[in-house]
């Protein structure tokens, strides 16, 4: 294979973890009401059924730094692939509610670890000039997986009339493909140098990735690791020197979820039915959200290295504020909400996908120094998924208790705060080598 294509193939292989991440996240939306009727779940029990994978994701993101740092990025991706296969088959064959929860929890663990290791792996093998769009491939695959989950649910459930077990079990096919592809990627050169002192092996990979700058990159990695102890602990990330990147990662993750994105992805059919649409139209409209998400994630991927992270986040924040307010207003007009809600949510998804969606995993994977990147990425992912679990668990209750107008009005308020964060605190990281970004860590 020509060397210039190897970087792309390796990045796509790792980013396929994002496809499964997205598929696993969204596939439950097509079966959640069926499962509630099947097991006669209460509102709180059903919230747990939907959010149990997110609870696993919270745990996976919290522990994801450990295998990533100790075993390596490649081995961690292999573990993720195994978890996805087991979860897909186990969920499809679940004999009762508790068994179902266990296998969905395992899938969530895979999603959580994947959100730590896959963006980090790509950021560590990518040249600075291509890093934004290559890491954004992970998010592109996430939304591609979401779209495929929506379409799969529609085809298997509505067109073929097959039951929920098929809708969940189909995920095993891409999981096995991912498992096979991971066997063909190299280990991260930064991990090889800093954790195993395998400079010559790392140089082989760097010479393929960026031959003109391979030697300079190695020297930069070695310099960044000189003060590194033999083993890092998770508590090192709370050192005062890393206060700024830690604050940036946590706030970025908080705002990502308080936009309401996961509530919309998980409960899209329910939201559309709240607006007065029929169940079949609601399910098809959900697929429309997935398609818009995919198209505008691609737009973000193409623009992120050209215009930078802050520009996309500024434009996106303004768009999210406007569209969420329009959704809230539509729910106030109870008799006329109807088709306006899908239209505004399509616009919401467009602004989210080109900004937060395209930027989050790129930005968090860039801002931490080499010596604490695994644990920093893990904490950012943990914050993201903890908020995702809380919002997904509580959304049915708040939507039922306070109504759509108040719920989406709250999301709009959080996006106003995000805009202030972007303009006042967020640095630009475009086109800078990872080792040269370490001044962000200065207290």
Coordinates of C-alpha atoms in Angstrom, one line a residue:
X1 CA 0.0 0.0 0.0
X2 CA 1.2 3.5 -0.9
X3 CA 2.4 5.3 2.3
X4 CA 0.3 8.4 1.7
X5 CA -2.8 6.3 2.1
X6 CA -1.8 4.4 5.2
X7 CA -2.4 7.4 7.5
X8 CA -6.0 7.7 6.1
X9 CA -6.6 3.9 6.4
X10 CA -5.3 3.9 10.0
X11 CA -7.4 6.9 11.0
X12 CA -10.6 5.4 9.4
X13 CA -10.0 2.1 11.1
X14 CA -9.7 3.8 14.6
X15 CA -12.6 6.1 13.7
X16 CA -14.9 3.0 13.0
X17 CA -15.1 2.8 16.8
X18 CA -17.0 6.1 16.4
X19 CA -19.5 4.4 14.0
X20 CA -20.3 1.8 16.7
X21 CA -20.3 4.5 19.3
X22 CA -23.1 6.3 17.3
X23 CA -25.0 3.2 16.3
X24 CA -25.0 1.8 19.8
X25 CA -26.1 5.2 21.2
X26 CA -29.0 5.7 18.7
X27 CA -30.3 2.2 18.1
X28 CA -32.3 2.2 21.3
X29 CA -34.5 5.0 20.1
X30 CA -36.3 2.7 17.7
X31 CA -37.1 0.1 20.3
X32 CA -37.5 2.0 23.6
X33 CA -41.3 2.3 23.5
X34 CA -41.6 -1.4 22.5
X35 CA -39.3 -2.4 25.5
X36 CA -41.4 -0.3 27.9
X37 CA -44.5 -2.1 26.8
X38 CA -42.8 -5.5 26.8
X39 CA -41.6 -5.2 30.4
X40 CA -44.4 -2.9 31.6
X41 CA -41.7 -0.5 33.0
X42 CA -42.5 2.5 35.1
X43 CA -41.2 5.9 33.9
X44 CA -38.1 5.6 36.1
X45 CA -37.4 2.0 35.1
X46 CA -37.8 2.9 31.5
X47 CA -35.4 5.8 32.0
X48 CA -32.9 3.3 33.3
X49 CA -33.5 1.0 30.3
X50 CA -32.7 3.8 27.9
X51 CA -29.8 5.3 29.9
X52 CA -28.1 2.1 31.1
X53 CA -25.7 2.2 28.2
X54 CA -24.8 5.7 29.1
X55 CA -24.1 4.7 32.7
X56 CA -21.7 2.1 31.2
X57 CA -20.3 4.9 29.1
X58 CA -19.6 7.0 32.1
X59 CA -17.8 4.1 33.8
X60 CA -15.9 3.3 30.6
X61 CA -14.8 6.9 30.1
X62 CA -13.6 7.1 33.7
X63 CA -11.5 4.0 33.5
X64 CA -10.6 4.4 29.8
X65 CA -7.3 6.2 30.6
X66 CA -6.0 3.2 32.4
X67 CA -5.8 0.6 29.6
X68 CA -5.0 3.4 27.1
X69 CA -1.9 4.4 29.2
X70 CA -0.9 0.9 30.4
X71 CA -1.7 -1.4 27.5
X72 CA -1.5 1.1 24.6
X73 CA -4.0 2.8 22.2
X74 CA -4.2 -0.2 19.8
X75 CA -4.8 -2.8 22.5
X76 CA -7.5 -0.6 24.0
X77 CA -9.3 -0.3 20.7
X78 CA -9.2 -4.1 20.4
X79 CA -10.9 -4.4 23.8
X80 CA -13.5 -1.9 22.7
X81 CA -14.3 -4.0 19.6
X82 CA -14.8 -7.1 21.7
X83 CA -17.2 -5.3 24.1
X84 CA -19.3 -4.1 21.1
X85 CA -19.6 -7.7 19.7
X86 CA -20.6 -9.1 23.1
X87 CA -23.1 -6.3 23.8
X88 CA -24.8 -6.5 20.4
X89 CA -25.3 -10.3 20.6
X90 CA -26.2 -10.3 24.3
X91 CA -28.8 -7.5 24.0
X92 CA -30.4 -9.3 21.0
X93 CA -30.7 -12.6 22.9
X94 CA -31.6 -11.1 26.3
X95 CA -34.2 -13.2 28.2
X96 CA -35.4 -10.6 30.6
X97 CA -35.0 -6.9 31.7
X98 CA -32.0 -7.5 34.0
X99 CA -30.1 -9.5 31.3
X100 CA -30.8 -6.8 28.8
X101 CA -29.4 -4.1 31.2
X102 CA -26.2 -6.1 31.7
X103 CA -25.4 -6.4 28.0
X104 CA -26.3 -2.8 27.3
X105 CA -24.0 -1.8 30.1
X106 CA -21.2 -3.6 28.4
X107 CA -21.8 -1.8 25.2
X108 CA -21.7 1.4 27.1
X109 CA -18.3 0.5 28.5
X110 CA -17.1 0.1 24.9
X111 CA -18.5 3.5 24.0
X112 CA -16.9 5.2 27.0
X113 CA -13.4 3.7 26.4
X114 CA -13.8 4.4 22.6
X115 CA -14.5 8.1 23.3
X116 CA -11.2 8.2 25.2
X117 CA -8.8 6.2 23.0
X118 CA -10.0 6.6 19.4
X119 CA -9.7 10.5 19.2
X120 CA -6.5 10.3 21.1
X121 CA -5.0 7.7 18.9
X122 CA -5.8 9.7 15.7
X123 CA -4.5 13.0 17.2
X124 CA -1.2 11.3 18.0
X125 CA -0.6 9.8 14.6
X126 CA -1.9 12.9 12.6
X127 CA 0.4 15.7 11.3
X128 CA -0.7 19.1 12.7
X129 CA -2.0 20.4 9.4
X130 CA -4.4 17.4 9.1
X131 CA -5.1 16.7 12.7
X132 CA -8.5 18.5 12.9
X133 CA -10.1 16.8 10.0
X134 CA -8.6 13.4 10.8
X135 CA -9.7 13.4 14.4
X136 CA -13.1 14.8 13.2
X137 CA -13.4 11.5 11.2
X138 CA -14.3 10.0 14.6
X139 CA -17.2 12.3 15.0
X140 CA -18.2 11.8 11.4
X141 CA -18.4 8.1 12.0
X142 CA -20.4 8.7 15.2
X143 CA -23.1 10.5 13.3
X144 CA -22.9 8.1 10.4
X145 CA -23.5 5.3 12.9
X146 CA -26.5 7.3 14.3
X147 CA -27.9 7.7 10.8
X148 CA -27.4 4.0 10.1
X149 CA -29.1 3.1 13.4
X150 CA -32.1 5.2 12.5
X151 CA -32.3 3.8 9.0
X152 CA -31.7 0.3 10.2
X153 CA -34.5 0.7 12.7
X154 CA -36.9 2.0 10.0
X155 CA -36.0 -0.8 7.5
X156 CA -36.0 -3.7 10.0
X157 CA -38.9 -2.5 12.1
X158 CA -41.3 -0.7 9.8
X159 CA -40.5 -2.1 6.3
X160 CA -39.5 -5.7 7.1
X161 CA -41.6 -5.9 10.3
X162 CA -38.9 -7.7 12.3
X163 CA -38.8 -7.5 16.0
X164 CA -36.5 -5.5 18.4
X165 CA -34.0 -8.3 18.7
X166 CA -33.0 -7.9 15.1
X167 CA -32.8 -4.2 15.4
X168 CA -30.2 -4.5 18.2
X169 CA -28.4 -7.6 17.1
X170 CA -27.5 -6.2 13.6
X171 CA -24.7 -4.1 15.4
X172 CA -22.6 -7.3 15.7
X173 CA -21.7 -7.1 12.0
X174 CA -19.9 -3.7 12.0
X175 CA -18.4 -4.7 15.4
X176 CA -16.7 -7.7 13.8
X177 CA -15.4 -5.6 11.0
X178 CA -13.9 -3.1 13.5
X179 CA -12.3 -6.0 15.4
X180 CA -10.6 -7.2 12.2
X181 CA -9.4 -3.7 11.1
X182 CA -7.8 -2.9 14.5
X183 CA -5.4 -5.8 13.9
X184 CA -3.9 -3.9 11.0
X185 CA -3.0 -0.5 12.6
X186 CA 0.3 0.4 14.3
X187 CA 0.6 1.6 17.9
X188 CA 0.8 5.3 18.6
X189 CA 4.4 6.5 18.2
X190 CA 4.0 8.9 21.2
X191 CA 2.9 6.0 23.4
X192 CA 5.8 3.8 22.1
X193 CA 8.4 6.5 23.0
X194 CA 7.0 7.8 26.3
X195 CA 5.7 4.4 27.7
X196 CA 8.1 1.8 26.2
X197 CA 11.1 3.9 25.0
X198 CA 10.8 2.3 21.6
X199 CA 12.1 5.2 19.6
X200 CA 13.2 3.2 16.5
X201 CA 9.8 1.5 16.2
X202 CA 8.0 4.9 16.7
X203 CA 10.2 6.4 14.0
X204 CA 9.0 3.7 11.5
X205 CA 5.4 4.9 11.9
X206 CA 6.3 8.6 11.9
X207 CA 8.4 8.2 8.8
X208 CA 5.2 7.0 7.0
X209 CA 3.0 9.6 8.5
X210 CA 5.2 12.7 8.1
X211 CA 8.6 11.8 6.8
X212 CA 9.9 15.4 6.5
X213 CA 9.2 16.2 10.2
X214 CA 9.7 12.7 11.7
X215 CA 13.0 13.5 13.5
X216 CA 11.7 16.9 14.8
X217 CA 8.6 15.2 16.1
X218 CA 10.6 12.6 17.9
X219 CA 12.7 15.2 19.6
X220 CA 9.6 17.1 20.6
X221 CA 8.1 14.0 22.1
X222 CA 11.3 13.2 24.0
X223 CA 11.4 16.7 25.4
X224 CA 7.8 16.7 26.5
X225 CA 8.5 13.5 28.4
X226 CA 11.7 14.4 30.2
X227 CA 9.9 15.4 33.4
X228 CA 7.5 12.5 33.3
X229 CA 7.8 9.9 36.0
X230 CA 7.9 6.3 35.1
X231 CA 4.2 5.9 35.9
X232 CA 1.5 8.5 36.0
X233 CA -1.5 8.3 38.3
X234 CA -4.9 9.7 37.6
X235 CA -4.5 12.3 40.3
X236 CA -1.7 13.9 38.3
X237 CA -4.3 15.5 36.1
X238 CA -5.4 17.7 39.0
X239 CA -1.9 19.2 39.4
X240 CA -2.1 23.0 39.3
X241 CA -0.1 23.1 36.1
X242 CA -3.0 21.4 34.2
X243 CA -5.7 23.6 35.7
X244 CA -6.5 25.4 32.5
X245 CA -6.8 22.4 30.1
X246 CA -8.8 20.6 32.7
X247 CA -11.2 23.5 33.0
X248 CA -11.5 23.8 29.2
X249 CA -12.2 20.1 28.7
X250 CA -14.8 19.9 31.5
X251 CA -16.7 23.0 30.4
X252 CA -16.6 22.0 26.8
X253 CA -18.1 18.6 27.7
X254 CA -20.8 20.1 29.9
X255 CA -22.0 22.5 27.2
X256 CA -21.9 19.7 24.6
X257 CA -24.6 17.8 26.6
X258 CA -26.6 20.7 28.0
X259 CA -27.4 21.6 24.4
X260 CA -29.9 18.7 24.6
X261 CA -28.2 16.7 21.9
X262 CA -28.5 13.2 23.5
X263 CA -32.0 13.8 24.6
X264 CA -32.9 14.5 21.0
X265 CA -31.0 11.5 19.6
X266 CA -32.4 9.1 22.2
X267 CA -36.0 10.4 22.2
X268 CA -36.5 11.9 18.7
X269 CA -39.6 9.8 17.9
X270 CA -41.1 10.7 21.3
X271 CA -40.4 14.4 20.8
X272 CA -42.0 14.4 17.4
X273 CA -45.0 12.6 18.8
X274 CA -45.2 15.2 21.5
X275 CA -45.5 17.8 18.7
X276 CA -48.4 15.9 17.3
X277 CA -46.9 13.8 14.5
X278 CA -47.9 10.1 13.9
X279 CA -45.5 7.4 15.1
X280 CA -44.5 6.3 11.6
X281 CA -43.7 9.9 10.5
X282 CA -41.9 10.5 13.8
X283 CA -39.6 7.5 13.2
X284 CA -38.9 8.7 9.6
X285 CA -38.2 12.2 10.8
X286 CA -35.7 10.8 13.2
X287 CA -33.8 9.4 10.2
X288 CA -33.9 12.9 8.7
X289 CA -32.2 14.2 11.8
X290 CA -29.5 11.6 11.4
X291 CA -29.0 12.6 7.7
X292 CA -28.6 16.3 8.6
X293 CA -26.2 15.4 11.3
X294 CA -24.0 13.4 8.9
X295 CA -24.0 16.1 6.2
X296 CA -23.1 19.0 8.5
X297 CA -20.5 17.0 10.4
X298 CA -18.9 16.6 7.0
X299 CA -19.1 20.4 6.6
X300 CA -17.4 20.8 10.0
X301 CA -14.7 18.3 9.1
X302 CA -13.9 20.2 5.9
X303 CA -13.8 23.6 7.6
X304 CA -12.1 22.8 11.0
X305 CA -8.5 23.1 9.8
X306 CA -9.3 26.0 7.5
X307 CA -11.2 28.4 9.8
X308 CA -10.3 26.9 13.2
X309 CA -12.1 25.6 16.2
X310 CA -13.3 28.9 17.7
X311 CA -14.9 30.1 14.5
X312 CA -17.0 27.0 14.2
X313 CA -18.0 27.1 17.8
X314 CA -19.0 30.8 17.6
X315 CA -21.2 30.3 14.6
X316 CA -22.6 27.1 16.0
X317 CA -23.5 28.6 19.4
X318 CA -25.5 31.4 17.8
X319 CA -27.4 28.9 15.6
X320 CA -28.1 26.6 18.6
X321 CA -29.5 29.5 20.6
X322 CA -31.9 30.6 17.8
X323 CA -33.1 27.1 16.9
X324 CA -33.7 25.9 20.5
X325 CA -35.7 29.1 21.2
X326 CA -37.8 28.4 18.1
X327 CA -38.5 24.8 19.3
X328 CA -39.5 26.1 22.7
X329 CA -41.8 28.6 21.2
X330 CA -43.4 25.9 18.9
X331 CA -44.3 23.9 22.0
X332 CA -46.0 26.9 23.5
X333 CA -48.2 27.0 20.4
X334 CA -49.6 23.6 21.2
X335 CA -52.2 23.4 18.4
X336 CA -49.7 24.4 15.7
X337 CA -46.4 22.8 16.7
X338 CA -46.7 19.9 14.2
X339 CA -44.1 20.0 11.5
X340 CA -42.3 23.1 12.7
X341 CA -40.6 21.1 15.4
X342 CA -38.9 18.7 13.0
X343 CA -37.8 21.6 10.8
X344 CA -36.3 23.5 13.7
X345 CA -34.6 20.4 15.1
X346 CA -33.1 19.7 11.6
X347 CA -31.6 23.2 11.8
X348 CA -30.5 22.6 15.4
X349 CA -28.7 19.5 14.3
X350 CA -27.0 21.3 11.4
X351 CA -25.5 23.9 13.7
X352 CA -24.6 21.4 16.3
X353 CA -22.9 19.0 13.9
X354 CA -20.7 21.6 12.3
X355 CA -19.6 23.1 15.6
X356 CA -19.8 21.1 18.9
X357 CA -20.1 17.8 17.1
X358 CA -17.1 18.3 14.8
X359 CA -14.9 20.1 17.4
X360 CA -15.4 18.4 20.8
X361 CA -13.2 15.3 20.4
X362 CA -10.6 17.2 18.4
X363 CA -10.3 19.9 21.0
X364 CA -10.1 17.7 24.1
X365 CA -7.6 15.4 22.4
X366 CA -5.3 18.4 21.7
X367 CA -5.2 20.5 24.8
X368 CA -3.5 18.1 27.3
X369 CA 0.3 17.4 27.4
X370 CA 1.6 14.0 26.3
X371 CA 2.3 12.9 29.9
X372 CA -1.3 13.4 31.1
X373 CA -3.2 13.2 27.8
X374 CA -4.8 9.7 28.5
X375 CA -6.2 10.8 31.9
X376 CA -7.1 14.2 30.7
X377 CA -9.0 12.8 27.8
X378 CA -10.7 10.3 30.2
X379 CA -11.8 13.1 32.5
X380 CA -13.2 15.1 29.6
X381 CA -15.1 12.1 28.3
X382 CA -16.3 11.2 31.8
X383 CA -17.8 14.7 32.2
X384 CA -19.4 14.4 28.8
X385 CA -21.0 11.0 29.4
X386 CA -22.0 11.7 33.0
X387 CA -24.1 14.7 31.8
X388 CA -25.4 12.6 28.9
X389 CA -26.6 9.9 31.3
X390 CA -28.2 12.4 33.6
X391 CA -30.0 14.2 30.8
X392 CA -31.1 11.1 29.0
X393 CA -32.4 9.5 32.3
X394 CA -34.3 12.6 33.4
X395 CA -35.6 13.9 30.0
X396 CA -38.8 11.9 30.0
X397 CA -39.7 13.1 33.5
X398 CA -38.9 16.8 32.8
X399 CA -40.6 16.8 29.4
X400 CA -43.7 15.2 30.9
X401 CA -43.7 17.4 34.0
X402 CA -42.6 20.8 32.6
X403 CA -43.4 20.4 28.9
X404 CA -41.4 20.9 25.8
X405 CA -41.2 24.7 26.0
X406 CA -39.5 24.9 29.4
X407 CA -37.2 22.0 28.6
X408 CA -35.9 23.4 25.3
X409 CA -35.8 26.9 26.8
X410 CA -33.3 25.6 29.4
X411 CA -31.2 24.1 26.6
X412 CA -31.2 27.5 24.9
X413 CA -30.0 29.3 28.0
X414 CA -27.1 26.9 28.3
X415 CA -26.0 27.7 24.8
X416 CA -25.9 31.4 25.7
X417 CA -23.4 30.4 28.4
X418 CA -21.5 28.3 25.9
X419 CA -21.1 31.3 23.6
X420 CA -19.6 33.3 26.4
X421 CA -17.2 30.4 27.1
X422 CA -16.1 30.3 23.5
X423 CA -15.5 34.0 23.3
X424 CA -13.8 34.5 26.6
X425 CA -11.9 31.3 27.5
X426 CA -11.5 28.9 24.5
X427 CA -8.0 29.1 22.8
X428 CA -7.4 28.3 19.1
X429 CA -5.4 25.1 18.5
X430 CA -5.5 24.9 14.7
X431 CA -2.3 23.8 12.9
X432 CA 0.0 23.6 16.0
X433 CA 2.0 20.5 16.9
X434 CA 0.7 18.7 20.1
X435 CA 4.0 19.4 21.9
X436 CA 3.8 23.1 21.1
X437 CA 0.3 23.3 22.6
X438 CA 1.7 22.5 26.1
X439 CA 1.9 26.3 27.1
X440 CA -1.9 25.9 27.6
X441 CA -0.9 23.9 30.7
X442 CA 0.8 26.9 32.3
X443 CA -1.1 27.9 35.4

